[in-house]
Coordinates of C-alpha atoms in Angstrom, one line a residue:
M1444 CA -19.7 -13.1 19.2
L1445 CA -16.2 -13.8 17.5
P1446 CA -15.7 -13.7 13.9
P1447 CA -15.6 -17.0 12.0
A1448 CA -12.2 -18.6 11.6
P1449 CA -10.0 -17.8 8.6
G1450 CA -11.1 -19.7 5.5
N1451 CA -14.7 -19.7 6.5
P1452 CA -16.7 -17.9 3.8
A1453 CA -18.8 -16.2 6.5
R1454 CA -15.7 -14.4 7.8
R1455 CA -15.7 -11.8 5.1
N1456 CA -19.5 -11.2 5.5
F1457 CA -18.8 -10.7 9.2
M1458 CA -16.1 -8.2 8.5
R1459 CA -18.2 -6.4 5.9
G1460 CA -21.2 -6.2 8.4
G1461 CA -19.0 -4.8 11.0
A1462 CA -17.6 -2.2 8.7
L1463 CA -21.0 -1.1 7.5
A1464 CA -22.3 -1.0 11.2
G1465 CA -19.6 1.6 12.0
L1466 CA -20.5 3.8 9.1
A1467 CA -22.8 6.6 8.9
G1468 CA -25.1 6.4 5.8
A1469 CA -24.5 2.7 4.9
S1470 CA -26.4 3.1 1.8
G1471 CA -23.2 3.4 -0.2
I1472 CA -22.9 7.2 -0.4
I1473 CA -19.3 8.3 -0.3
G1474 CA -18.6 12.2 -0.6
G1475 CA -21.9 12.7 -2.5
M1476 CA -21.1 9.9 -5.1
N1477 CA -23.5 7.0 -5.2
I1478 CA -21.6 3.7 -5.8
I1479 CA -24.8 1.7 -6.0
P1480 CA -26.9 3.3 -8.7
S1481 CA -29.0 0.2 -9.3
A1482 CA -32.7 0.5 -9.0
H1483 CA -33.0 -2.0 -6.3
A1484 CA -30.1 -0.5 -4.2
A1485 CA -32.7 1.4 -1.9
N1486 CA -34.1 -2.1 -1.0
E1487 CA -30.7 -3.4 0.0
P1488 CA -29.3 -1.1 2.7
S1489 CA -26.9 -3.8 3.9
M1490 CA -25.1 -4.1 0.6
P1491 CA -21.3 -4.0 1.2
K1492 CA -19.6 -0.8 0.0
D1493 CA -17.6 -2.5 -2.7
H1494 CA -20.9 -3.9 -4.3
V1495 CA -21.4 -2.8 -8.0
A1496 CA -24.8 -4.2 -9.2
P1497 CA -25.0 -6.1 -12.4
G1498 CA -25.1 -3.8 -15.4
Q1499 CA -23.6 -0.9 -13.4
L1500 CA -20.2 0.7 -13.8
D1501 CA -17.5 1.2 -11.2
E1502 CA -16.8 4.8 -10.2
Y1503 CA -13.0 4.5 -10.3
Y1504 CA -10.3 3.0 -12.6
G1505 CA -7.4 1.2 -10.9
F1506 CA -4.2 0.7 -12.8
W1507 CA -2.1 -2.0 -11.3
S1508 CA 1.5 -3.1 -11.9
G1509 CA 1.8 -6.8 -12.8
G1510 CA 5.3 -7.4 -11.3
Q1511 CA 7.2 -10.2 -12.8
S1512 CA 4.4 -11.1 -15.3
G1513 CA 5.6 -8.0 -17.2
E1514 CA 2.0 -6.7 -17.8
M1515 CA -0.1 -3.8 -16.4
R1516 CA -3.7 -4.5 -15.3
I1517 CA -6.9 -2.5 -15.2
L1518 CA -9.4 -2.8 -12.3
G1519 CA -12.8 -1.4 -11.7
M1520 CA -13.2 0.1 -8.2
P1521 CA -14.7 -0.4 -5.7
S1522 CA -15.7 -3.8 -7.2
M1523 CA -12.0 -4.7 -7.6
R1524 CA -13.0 -6.6 -10.7
E1525 CA -10.1 -7.1 -13.2
L1526 CA -11.2 -5.6 -16.5
M1527 CA -8.2 -6.0 -18.7
R1528 CA -4.5 -7.0 -18.8
I1529 CA -2.2 -4.8 -20.9
P1530 CA 0.9 -6.7 -22.1
V1531 CA 3.9 -4.5 -21.9
F1532 CA 7.2 -6.4 -21.5
N1533 CA 5.7 -9.9 -21.7
T1534 CA 4.5 -12.1 -24.7
D1535 CA 0.8 -12.4 -24.7
F1536 CA -0.6 -15.0 -26.9
A1537 CA -4.3 -13.8 -26.3
V1538 CA -3.7 -10.7 -28.2
G1539 CA -0.5 -11.5 -30.0
W1540 CA 1.7 -9.1 -28.1
G1541 CA 5.4 -10.0 -28.9
I1542 CA 4.1 -12.0 -31.9
T1543 CA 2.6 -9.3 -34.3
N1544 CA 4.7 -7.0 -36.3
E1545 CA 3.1 -4.0 -34.8
S1546 CA 4.0 -5.1 -31.2
R1547 CA 7.5 -6.2 -32.1
R1548 CA 8.2 -2.7 -33.5
V1549 CA 7.4 -1.3 -30.0
L1550 CA 9.4 -4.0 -28.2
G1551 CA 12.4 -3.6 -30.4
K1552 CA 14.7 -6.2 -32.0
N1553 CA 15.8 -9.0 -29.8
F1554 CA 13.6 -8.0 -26.9
P1555 CA 13.8 -9.9 -23.6
R1556 CA 10.7 -12.2 -23.6
G1557 CA 9.5 -11.0 -20.2
G1558 CA 10.0 -8.2 -17.7
D1559 CA 9.4 -7.1 -14.1
L1560 CA 6.8 -4.2 -14.3
H1561 CA 6.7 -1.8 -11.4
H1562 CA 5.2 1.6 -10.6
P1563 CA 2.6 2.7 -13.0
H1564 CA 2.0 6.5 -13.0
M1565 CA -0.2 8.7 -15.4
S1566 CA 0.9 11.8 -17.1
Q1567 CA -0.1 15.1 -15.3
T1568 CA -0.8 18.7 -16.2
H1569 CA -0.4 21.1 -13.3
G1570 CA -0.5 18.3 -10.8
H1571 CA -3.7 16.8 -12.2
Y1572 CA -4.0 13.5 -14.1
D1573 CA -4.5 14.4 -17.8
G1574 CA -5.5 10.9 -19.1
R1575 CA -2.9 10.9 -22.0
Y1576 CA -0.4 8.1 -20.9
I1577 CA 0.6 5.8 -18.2
F1578 CA 4.4 5.2 -17.7
V1579 CA 5.9 2.0 -16.1
N1580 CA 9.3 0.6 -15.6
D1581 CA 11.0 -2.7 -16.2
K1582 CA 13.5 -3.6 -13.5
A1583 CA 14.5 -6.9 -15.2
G1584 CA 15.1 -5.4 -18.6
T1585 CA 16.2 -1.9 -17.6
R1586 CA 13.5 -0.3 -19.8
V1587 CA 10.7 2.4 -19.4
A1588 CA 7.5 2.0 -21.3
R1589 CA 4.5 4.3 -22.2
I1590 CA 0.9 3.1 -22.5
R1591 CA -1.7 5.0 -24.4
C1592 CA -4.8 5.6 -22.4
D1593 CA -7.1 6.1 -25.3
V1594 CA -6.5 2.5 -26.6
M1595 CA -4.8 1.0 -23.6
R1596 CA -1.9 -0.2 -25.6
T1597 CA 1.8 0.1 -25.1
D1598 CA 3.1 2.4 -27.8
K1599 CA 6.8 3.1 -26.9
I1600 CA 9.5 1.3 -24.9
T1601 CA 12.9 2.8 -24.3
P1602 CA 15.9 1.0 -23.1
I1603 CA 18.0 3.0 -20.6
P1604 CA 21.8 3.1 -21.3
N1605 CA 24.7 3.1 -19.0
V1606 CA 22.7 1.6 -15.9
Q1607 CA 21.0 -1.5 -14.8
A1608 CA 17.6 -2.4 -13.2
I1609 CA 15.3 0.5 -13.5
H1610 CA 13.3 0.4 -10.3
G1611 CA 11.7 3.7 -9.0
L1612 CA 9.7 5.7 -11.6
R1613 CA 7.7 9.0 -11.4
V1614 CA 6.3 11.7 -13.7
Q1615 CA 7.0 15.4 -13.7
R1616 CA 3.7 17.3 -12.4
E1617 CA 4.4 20.8 -13.4
P1618 CA 3.8 22.3 -15.8
K1619 CA 3.1 18.9 -17.3
T1620 CA 4.7 15.6 -17.7
G1621 CA 7.9 16.8 -19.7
Y1622 CA 10.1 14.4 -17.9
V1623 CA 9.7 10.8 -16.6
F1624 CA 12.2 10.0 -13.8
A1625 CA 13.6 6.7 -13.5
N1626 CA 15.9 5.2 -10.9
A1627 CA 18.6 2.6 -11.7
E1628 CA 19.0 0.5 -8.6
F1629 CA 22.1 -1.7 -9.1
R1630 CA 25.6 -0.3 -9.2
I1631 CA 27.7 -1.5 -12.2
P1632 CA 31.1 -0.6 -13.7
S1633 CA 30.9 2.3 -16.2
P1634 CA 31.1 1.3 -19.0
N1635 CA 29.9 -2.1 -18.3
D1636 CA 32.0 -3.8 -21.0
G1637 CA 34.0 -6.4 -19.0
R1638 CA 36.4 -4.1 -17.3
D1639 CA 36.5 -3.7 -13.5
L1640 CA 34.3 -6.8 -13.0
D1641 CA 35.4 -7.4 -9.4
D1642 CA 36.2 -3.8 -8.3
P1643 CA 33.1 -2.5 -6.6
K1644 CA 34.9 0.8 -5.8
K1645 CA 34.5 1.6 -9.5
Y1646 CA 30.7 0.6 -9.6
Q1647 CA 28.1 3.4 -9.9
T1648 CA 24.5 4.0 -10.7
M1649 CA 22.5 7.0 -12.1
F1650 CA 19.3 8.9 -12.1
T1651 CA 17.7 9.2 -15.5
A1652 CA 15.3 11.7 -17.1
V1653 CA 13.3 10.5 -20.1
N1654 CA 11.4 12.9 -22.3
G1655 CA 7.7 11.9 -21.9
E1656 CA 6.7 13.1 -25.3
T1657 CA 9.5 11.6 -27.5
M1658 CA 10.5 8.8 -25.0
E1659 CA 14.1 9.6 -25.6
V1660 CA 16.7 9.7 -22.7
A1661 CA 17.3 13.4 -21.9
W1662 CA 20.1 13.1 -19.4
Q1663 CA 21.5 11.2 -16.3
V1664 CA 23.1 12.0 -13.1
I1665 CA 25.7 9.9 -11.2
V1666 CA 24.9 9.3 -7.6
D1667 CA 26.3 7.7 -4.4
G1668 CA 24.6 4.6 -3.2
N1669 CA 21.9 2.4 -4.6
L1670 CA 18.8 4.3 -5.9
D1671 CA 15.4 3.0 -4.7
N1672 CA 12.2 4.8 -5.2
T1673 CA 11.7 8.4 -6.7
E1674 CA 9.3 11.3 -6.4
C1675 CA 9.1 15.0 -7.6
D1676 CA 7.6 18.2 -6.3
Y1677 CA 4.5 20.1 -7.6
E1678 CA 6.5 23.1 -8.9
G1679 CA 8.7 21.4 -11.5
K1680 CA 11.9 22.4 -9.7
Y1681 CA 13.0 19.1 -8.0
A1682 CA 13.0 15.3 -8.1
V1683 CA 14.0 13.1 -5.2
S1684 CA 15.1 9.6 -4.6
T1685 CA 15.7 7.3 -1.6
C1686 CA 19.3 5.7 -1.6
Y1687 CA 20.6 2.8 0.3
N1688 CA 24.1 1.0 0.5
S1689 CA 25.9 4.1 1.2
E1690 CA 28.8 1.7 1.9
G1691 CA 29.0 0.6 -1.7
G1692 CA 28.8 -3.1 -0.7
V1693 CA 28.0 -6.0 -3.0
V1694 CA 27.0 -8.5 -0.3
L1695 CA 24.4 -8.0 2.6
A1696 CA 27.0 -7.7 5.4
D1697 CA 28.8 -5.0 3.5
M1698 CA 25.7 -3.0 3.0
M1699 CA 24.7 -2.8 6.6
Q1700 CA 27.8 -1.1 8.1
S1701 CA 26.6 2.5 8.4
E1702 CA 24.0 4.0 10.6
R1703 CA 22.3 6.1 8.1
D1704 CA 21.6 6.4 4.3
W1705 CA 20.1 9.3 2.6
V1706 CA 17.6 11.0 0.3
V1707 CA 19.1 12.7 -2.6
V1708 CA 17.4 15.7 -4.2
F1709 CA 18.1 16.7 -7.9
N1710 CA 17.9 20.3 -8.8
L1711 CA 16.4 20.1 -12.4
G1712 CA 17.2 23.6 -13.3
R1713 CA 20.9 23.4 -12.5
I1714 CA 21.1 20.1 -14.2
E1715 CA 19.7 21.4 -17.3
A1716 CA 21.9 24.6 -17.2
A1717 CA 25.0 22.3 -16.7
I1718 CA 24.3 20.3 -19.8
K1719 CA 23.5 23.5 -21.7
A1720 CA 26.8 24.7 -20.7
G1721 CA 28.6 21.5 -21.9
K1722 CA 29.5 20.4 -18.4
F1723 CA 28.9 16.7 -19.1
K1724 CA 30.3 13.6 -20.4
T1725 CA 29.1 10.6 -22.4
I1726 CA 29.8 7.0 -21.6
G1727 CA 30.8 4.2 -24.2
S1728 CA 28.6 4.3 -27.4
S1729 CA 25.8 6.3 -25.6
K1730 CA 25.3 9.9 -26.5
V1731 CA 23.2 10.7 -23.4
P1732 CA 24.6 13.5 -21.4
V1733 CA 25.9 12.4 -18.0
V1734 CA 26.5 14.8 -15.1
D1735 CA 28.1 14.1 -11.7
G1736 CA 25.7 14.4 -8.8
R1737 CA 27.8 12.6 -6.1
H1738 CA 28.4 14.3 -2.7
G1739 CA 29.7 17.8 -3.0
S1740 CA 28.0 18.5 -6.4
E1741 CA 26.0 21.7 -6.5
L1742 CA 23.4 19.8 -8.6
T1743 CA 22.3 17.6 -5.7
M1744 CA 21.4 17.6 -2.0
Y1745 CA 21.9 14.6 0.3
I1746 CA 19.6 14.5 3.2
P1747 CA 20.7 11.9 5.9
V1748 CA 17.8 9.6 7.0
P1749 CA 17.6 6.4 9.0
K1750 CA 19.1 3.3 7.4
N1751 CA 17.8 1.7 4.2
P1752 CA 14.9 4.1 3.3
H1753 CA 12.4 2.8 0.7
G1754 CA 9.3 4.7 -0.5
V1755 CA 9.4 8.4 -1.0
N1756 CA 6.1 10.1 -1.4
A1757 CA 5.0 13.9 -1.9
S1758 CA 1.9 15.2 -0.1
P1759 CA -0.8 16.6 -2.4
D1760 CA -0.6 20.1 -0.9
G1761 CA 2.8 20.4 -2.4
K1762 CA 4.6 21.2 1.0
Y1763 CA 6.2 17.9 2.1
F1764 CA 7.7 14.7 1.1
T1765 CA 8.3 11.6 3.1
A1766 CA 10.9 8.9 3.2
N1767 CA 9.9 5.6 4.9
G1768 CA 12.4 4.0 7.2
K1769 CA 12.1 0.2 6.4
L1770 CA 14.7 -0.6 9.0
S1771 CA 13.5 2.2 11.3
P1772 CA 10.1 2.5 12.9
T1773 CA 10.0 6.2 11.7
V1774 CA 8.9 8.1 8.6
T1775 CA 11.1 11.3 7.8
V1776 CA 9.1 14.2 6.6
M1777 CA 10.9 16.9 4.7
A1778 CA 9.8 20.4 3.4
W1779 CA 10.2 21.4 -0.1
S1780 CA 10.6 25.1 1.1
K1781 CA 13.6 23.8 3.1
V1782 CA 15.0 22.4 -0.1
D1783 CA 14.8 25.8 -1.6
D1784 CA 16.6 27.2 1.5
Y1785 CA 19.4 24.8 1.1
F1786 CA 20.1 25.4 -2.6
N1787 CA 19.8 29.2 -1.8
G1788 CA 22.5 28.9 1.0
K1789 CA 20.1 29.4 3.9
L1790 CA 20.7 26.0 5.5
K1791 CA 23.9 24.8 7.0
T1792 CA 23.2 21.2 6.6
P1793 CA 20.9 19.2 4.5
R1794 CA 19.4 17.5 7.6
E1795 CA 17.8 20.9 8.5
A1796 CA 15.2 20.1 5.8
V1797 CA 13.6 17.5 8.1
V1798 CA 10.6 19.0 9.8
A1799 CA 9.1 15.7 11.4
E1800 CA 10.1 12.1 12.1
P1801 CA 7.0 10.3 13.6
Q1802 CA 7.4 6.9 15.0
L1803 CA 4.7 4.6 13.6
G1804 CA 5.6 1.1 13.8
L1805 CA 7.8 -1.7 12.4
G1806 CA 8.8 -1.7 8.7
P1807 CA 7.5 1.6 7.2
L1808 CA 7.5 1.2 3.4
H1809 CA 5.3 3.6 1.6
T1810 CA 3.0 6.4 2.5
A1811 CA -0.1 7.7 0.8
Y1812 CA -2.3 10.8 1.4
D1813 CA -6.1 11.7 1.5
G1814 CA -5.9 15.5 0.7
R1815 CA -7.3 16.2 4.3
G1816 CA -3.9 16.4 6.1
F1817 CA -3.6 12.7 7.0
A1818 CA -1.1 10.2 5.8
Y1819 CA -1.3 6.4 5.5
T1820 CA 1.9 4.4 5.9
T1821 CA 2.3 0.7 5.3
L1822 CA 4.1 -1.1 8.2
F1823 CA 5.4 -4.3 6.6
I1824 CA 6.7 -6.1 9.6
D1825 CA 3.5 -5.2 11.8
S1826 CA 1.1 -6.0 8.9
Q1827 CA -0.7 -2.7 9.5
I1828 CA -1.6 0.5 8.0
A1829 CA -0.9 3.6 10.2
K1830 CA -3.0 6.7 9.8
W1831 CA -1.4 9.8 11.2
N1832 CA -1.7 13.6 11.0
I1833 CA 1.1 15.5 9.2
Q1834 CA 0.8 18.9 11.1
D1835 CA 0.7 17.0 14.4
A1836 CA 3.8 15.1 13.6
I1837 CA 5.4 18.4 12.7
D1838 CA 4.3 19.9 15.9
A1839 CA 5.5 17.0 18.0
Y1840 CA 8.9 17.1 16.3
G1841 CA 9.0 20.7 17.4
G1842 CA 8.5 19.9 21.0
K1843 CA 4.7 20.1 21.5
K1844 CA 3.0 17.2 23.3
V1845 CA 0.5 16.1 20.7
N1846 CA -0.7 12.7 19.4
Y1847 CA -0.2 12.4 15.7
L1848 CA -1.1 8.8 15.4
R1849 CA -4.9 8.3 14.7
Q1850 CA -5.4 4.6 13.9
K1851 CA -3.6 1.3 13.1
L1852 CA -5.5 -1.1 11.0
D1853 CA -4.5 -4.7 10.6
V1854 CA -4.2 -5.9 7.0
A1855 CA -3.3 -9.5 5.8
Y1856 CA -0.3 -9.6 5.4
Q1857 CA 2.9 -7.7 5.1
P1858 CA 1.8 -4.6 3.0
G1859 CA 4.2 -3.1 0.6
H1860 CA 2.7 -0.3 -1.5
N1861 CA -0.5 1.4 -0.8
H1862 CA -2.5 4.0 -2.7
T1863 CA -5.3 6.4 -2.1
S1864 CA -7.8 7.5 -4.8
L1865 CA -6.1 10.5 -6.7
G1866 CA -3.5 10.5 -3.9
E1867 CA -0.5 11.4 -5.9
T1868 CA -2.2 14.6 -7.4
R1869 CA -3.6 17.8 -6.2
D1870 CA -7.0 16.2 -6.4
A1871 CA -6.7 13.6 -3.7
D1872 CA -10.4 12.9 -2.6
G1873 CA -10.0 10.6 0.5
H1874 CA -12.4 8.1 -0.6
W1875 CA -10.4 4.9 -1.0
L1876 CA -7.1 3.3 0.1
V1877 CA -5.8 0.0 -1.3
S1878 CA -3.1 -2.0 0.6
L1879 CA -1.0 -4.2 -1.8
N1880 CA 0.0 -7.0 0.5
K1881 CA 2.8 -9.4 -0.2
F1882 CA 1.2 -12.4 1.5
A1883 CA -2.2 -13.9 1.6
K1884 CA -1.7 -17.1 3.6
D1885 CA -5.1 -18.2 5.0
R1886 CA -7.3 -15.7 3.2
F1887 CA -8.3 -18.0 0.2
L1888 CA -8.7 -21.5 -0.9
P1889 CA -5.2 -23.3 -1.1
T1890 CA -3.8 -23.4 -4.6
G1891 CA -0.6 -25.3 -4.0
P1892 CA 2.7 -23.9 -2.7
L1893 CA 2.2 -20.7 -4.7
H1894 CA -0.2 -18.4 -3.1
P1895 CA -1.8 -15.4 -4.6
D1896 CA -0.9 -11.8 -3.4
L1897 CA -3.6 -10.0 -1.6
D1898 CA -5.0 -6.4 -2.3
Q1899 CA -7.4 -5.0 0.4
L1900 CA -9.8 -2.1 -0.2
I1901 CA -10.1 0.1 2.7
D1902 CA -12.7 2.9 3.1
I1903 CA -11.0 6.1 4.4
S1904 CA -14.0 8.6 3.9
G1905 CA -14.6 8.6 7.6
D1906 CA -12.7 9.2 10.7
Q1907 CA -11.5 5.5 11.0
M1908 CA -10.3 3.3 8.2
V1909 CA -12.5 0.3 7.6
L1910 CA -11.6 -2.8 5.7
V1911 CA -14.2 -3.4 2.9
A1912 CA -13.0 -6.2 0.7
D1913 CA -10.2 -8.9 -0.2
A1914 CA -9.0 -9.4 -3.7
P1915 CA -6.5 -12.1 -4.7
V1916 CA -4.1 -11.0 -7.3
Y1917 CA -1.6 -13.0 -9.5
S1918 CA 2.1 -12.3 -9.3
E1919 CA 3.3 -9.2 -7.3
P1920 CA 1.9 -5.9 -7.8
H1921 CA 4.3 -3.2 -6.9
D1922 CA 2.1 0.0 -7.1
A1923 CA -1.2 1.1 -8.3
I1924 CA -3.0 4.4 -9.3
I1925 CA -6.7 5.2 -8.7
L1926 CA -8.7 7.9 -10.5
P1927 CA -12.5 8.4 -11.0
S1928 CA -13.8 6.8 -14.1
K1929 CA -15.3 10.1 -15.3
M1930 CA -11.9 11.5 -15.8
L1931 CA -11.0 8.9 -18.4
I1932 CA -14.1 7.0 -19.6
N1933 CA -14.9 9.5 -22.5
K1934 CA -11.3 9.5 -23.6
V1935 CA -11.2 5.8 -24.1
K1936 CA -11.8 4.8 -27.8
R1937 CA -14.4 2.1 -28.4
T1938 CA -13.0 1.2 -31.8
W1939 CA -9.7 1.9 -33.6
S1940 CA -9.2 4.8 -36.0
R1941 CA -8.3 3.7 -39.4
T1942 CA -5.5 6.3 -39.3
D1943 CA -4.1 5.4 -36.1
P1944 CA -0.3 5.6 -35.9
F1945 CA 0.0 2.3 -34.1
F1946 CA -0.3 0.4 -37.5
A1947 CA 0.8 3.1 -39.7
E1948 CA 3.9 1.3 -40.8
T1949 CA 1.8 -1.8 -41.8
V1950 CA -0.6 0.5 -43.7
A1951 CA 2.4 2.1 -45.6
Q1952 CA 3.6 -1.3 -46.6
A1953 CA 0.2 -2.3 -47.9
K1954 CA 0.2 1.1 -50.0
K1955 CA 3.4 0.0 -51.7
H1956 CA 1.7 -3.2 -52.8
G1957 CA -1.3 -1.2 -54.2
I1958 CA -3.6 -2.7 -51.5
T1959 CA -6.6 -1.1 -50.0
L1960 CA -6.8 -2.7 -46.7
E1961 CA -10.5 -2.2 -46.0
K1962 CA -11.5 -4.2 -49.3
D1963 CA -8.6 -6.0 -50.9
N1964 CA -8.1 -9.7 -50.3
K1965 CA -4.9 -10.6 -52.4
V1966 CA -1.7 -12.4 -52.3
V1967 CA 1.5 -10.5 -53.3
R1968 CA 4.7 -12.4 -54.0
E1969 CA 8.1 -10.8 -54.1
G1970 CA 10.7 -13.5 -54.5
N1971 CA 10.8 -15.7 -51.4
Q1972 CA 8.4 -13.3 -49.7
V1973 CA 4.6 -13.7 -49.6
F1974 CA 2.3 -11.0 -48.4
V1975 CA -1.2 -12.0 -47.6
Y1976 CA -3.8 -9.4 -47.3
M1977 CA -7.4 -10.2 -46.1
T1978 CA -10.3 -8.6 -44.3
S1979 CA -12.2 -10.1 -41.4
S1980 CA -15.9 -9.6 -41.0
A1981 CA -18.0 -11.9 -38.9
P1982 CA -18.2 -14.8 -39.7
Q1983 CA -15.5 -15.1 -42.4
Y1984 CA -12.1 -14.0 -43.6
G1985 CA -11.7 -12.3 -46.9
L1986 CA -9.5 -15.3 -48.1
P1987 CA -10.8 -18.9 -47.5
N1988 CA -7.2 -20.1 -48.3
F1989 CA -3.8 -19.1 -49.6
K1990 CA -0.9 -21.1 -51.0
V1991 CA 2.8 -20.7 -50.2
K1992 CA 6.0 -22.8 -50.6
K1993 CA 8.0 -24.4 -47.9
G1994 CA 10.7 -21.8 -46.7
N1995 CA 8.7 -18.7 -47.8
E1996 CA 8.6 -15.8 -45.4
V1997 CA 5.0 -15.1 -45.0
T1998 CA 3.4 -11.9 -43.8
V1999 CA -0.3 -12.1 -43.0
T2000 CA -2.0 -8.7 -42.7
I2001 CA -5.7 -8.7 -41.6
T2002 CA -8.1 -5.7 -41.4
N2003 CA -11.2 -5.9 -39.2
V2004 CA -13.8 -4.1 -41.3
D2005 CA -16.5 -4.6 -38.7
S2006 CA -17.4 -1.3 -37.1
I2007 CA -19.5 -2.6 -34.1
E2008 CA -18.0 -2.0 -30.7
D2009 CA -16.6 -5.2 -29.1
L2010 CA -16.8 -7.2 -32.4
T2011 CA -13.2 -8.5 -32.1
H2012 CA -11.6 -11.1 -34.3
G2013 CA -8.6 -13.3 -33.9
F2014 CA -6.3 -15.0 -36.3
C2015 CA -4.7 -18.2 -35.0
L2016 CA -2.5 -20.4 -37.3
T2017 CA -2.5 -24.0 -36.0
N2018 CA 0.9 -25.6 -35.2
Y2019 CA 2.7 -22.4 -35.9
G2020 CA 2.5 -20.7 -32.5
I2021 CA 0.8 -17.7 -33.9
N2022 CA -2.4 -15.8 -32.7
M2023 CA -3.2 -12.2 -33.0
E2024 CA -6.3 -10.2 -32.1
I2025 CA -7.8 -7.6 -34.5
S2026 CA -10.3 -5.2 -32.8
P2027 CA -12.9 -3.4 -34.8
Q2028 CA -11.2 -1.2 -37.6
E2029 CA -7.7 -2.3 -36.6
T2030 CA -5.1 -3.7 -38.8
S2031 CA -2.7 -6.4 -37.5
S2032 CA 0.1 -8.3 -39.1
V2033 CA 2.4 -11.2 -38.4
T2034 CA 5.5 -12.5 -40.1
F2035 CA 6.8 -16.1 -40.0
I2036 CA 8.7 -18.8 -42.1
A2037 CA 6.4 -21.4 -43.5
D2038 CA 8.8 -24.3 -42.6
K2039 CA 6.3 -27.2 -42.5
P2040 CA 4.6 -28.5 -45.6
G2041 CA 1.0 -29.5 -45.4
V2042 CA -2.4 -28.2 -44.7
Y2043 CA -2.7 -25.7 -41.7
W2044 CA -6.0 -24.3 -40.7
Y2045 CA -6.3 -20.7 -39.4
Y2046 CA -9.4 -19.7 -37.3
C2047 CA -10.9 -16.9 -35.2
T2048 CA -10.2 -17.0 -31.5
F2049 CA -12.6 -14.4 -30.4
F2050 CA -16.2 -15.5 -30.4
C2051 CA -17.7 -13.2 -32.8
H2052 CA -20.9 -14.8 -34.4
A2053 CA -23.3 -17.8 -34.2
L2054 CA -21.0 -19.2 -36.9
H2055 CA -17.8 -18.4 -35.2
L2056 CA -16.6 -22.0 -35.3
E2057 CA -17.0 -21.9 -39.1
M2058 CA -14.8 -18.8 -39.4
R2059 CA -11.6 -20.3 -40.6
G2060 CA -9.4 -21.0 -43.6
R2061 CA -6.4 -23.0 -45.0
M2062 CA -2.8 -22.2 -45.4
L2063 CA -1.5 -24.6 -48.0
V2064 CA 2.3 -25.2 -47.8
E2065 CA 3.7 -27.0 -50.9
A2066 CA 6.7 -29.1 -50.2

């Protein structure tokens, strides 16, 4: 019997049924971990593997880039349920990100109201996720941001000087995330101050290291070509980036003249030594040390690879890294030990670091790993995932007759990034693979010319990949990470701490005014400035009203004194474009000009009580 046609709701059930029929132990046990712990699960052996019963928790967290929405998203896996959106580079009216004083301090003055968020990566210690931070990049705004995992809130955003369009991003694995590595993709004049506007020969870009603890830019390296994606080793010695446009062109035809581009390897120890010895320069007003890592530098190694390489990914055993061909049907496998040999003078050419170049299909973009010696590569043009064996590919490159390709799985459609559970750490567990597809086409109900993107959940716990579920997604996810919920769930705070540094500056301001935020409801006037302090406790605000004059600069500071988990309040001021969220024990503030006389109601936007609709007050603006 043929599967139902695309668009038929029975099609997904057919696919799930076929997937389950081909799996041993269809009860939902994967690697000894029961993903259907509900009481009635035993009576439902045909439940799909992505089923999480009502009231039960997912076994994995997924952290997804939000692309041009500028936000990061948290998913539960395997249910693929979206749990929360974390605003980073975007304005979010729901929680007041970009509106509150606390968020604006993180975003900085005159922040761009938007961003293109790619590549979330969690901080690591000795190659294991440590649950402290997630770092993300903004291609549109040339920034790097840090998200605290305990409160799932962005706490630092760092603009990167001297460059434009931060694309690839990775975290140092060993000994811990000291550096966050960031690639600037577009070549620009340096300094970019209006000179050399139409002289591409004087354009350049740089590789940047950011201190993951202070979020200050540590150093930069000038490179040849346009930087794309980046990766690092498991020993803390090297970082590596794919580069394209070796021609230095500014239009497509000029960028396609050469037969090869390269992967550039950065010797971290040598770079640090050069900077310590004063062998660097600064550019314009920036004080960041800049070293020259272009061809011929002892700081870098340029490995020739097929034209326009894209993703670069390190295997969890710490032995290899791959560059995905994009315009070649091949993936280039390189050995970290060979990189050592090159910098120690034991290799004649950088190309000798290549140990395999398996041919997989059309449009390889990214490779993920399962920790069992297998790799999974997205084939953008073929709309497939290719599963292949790393050692077999190395043996075939050495002349042995061996088949390294194990399976090709159709996905829908045009996959970009993919990610395996724990696949970028030493703990890769080989349970799940997610394919982040650029096109959905016929997979969902039509929604107008703009279609959703499509994430597909794939079971890789057996010998064969099995497609388990479709999940529509807004905007364009560029990467994701997956980790077991048990690694993080006990580190996540259920309520804020009253001494949290996130609102420390607001607390300090209140102290100057003699205010105890947990109990005082007062209005403080300083000339044209008015400071309004109030508490919120379901179902009322501490102040039923406050009075200001037209033209006053008003700062409203609210402290949620409720301590019950999930009892969040909001503060929305009608006709002023102001809303902010105040979680239990949190303090939030917002500053604005009272430029319209009259009566303006404020009210709670998070349903908090049976009398939620009555939780409101008035701002009285005198003419």
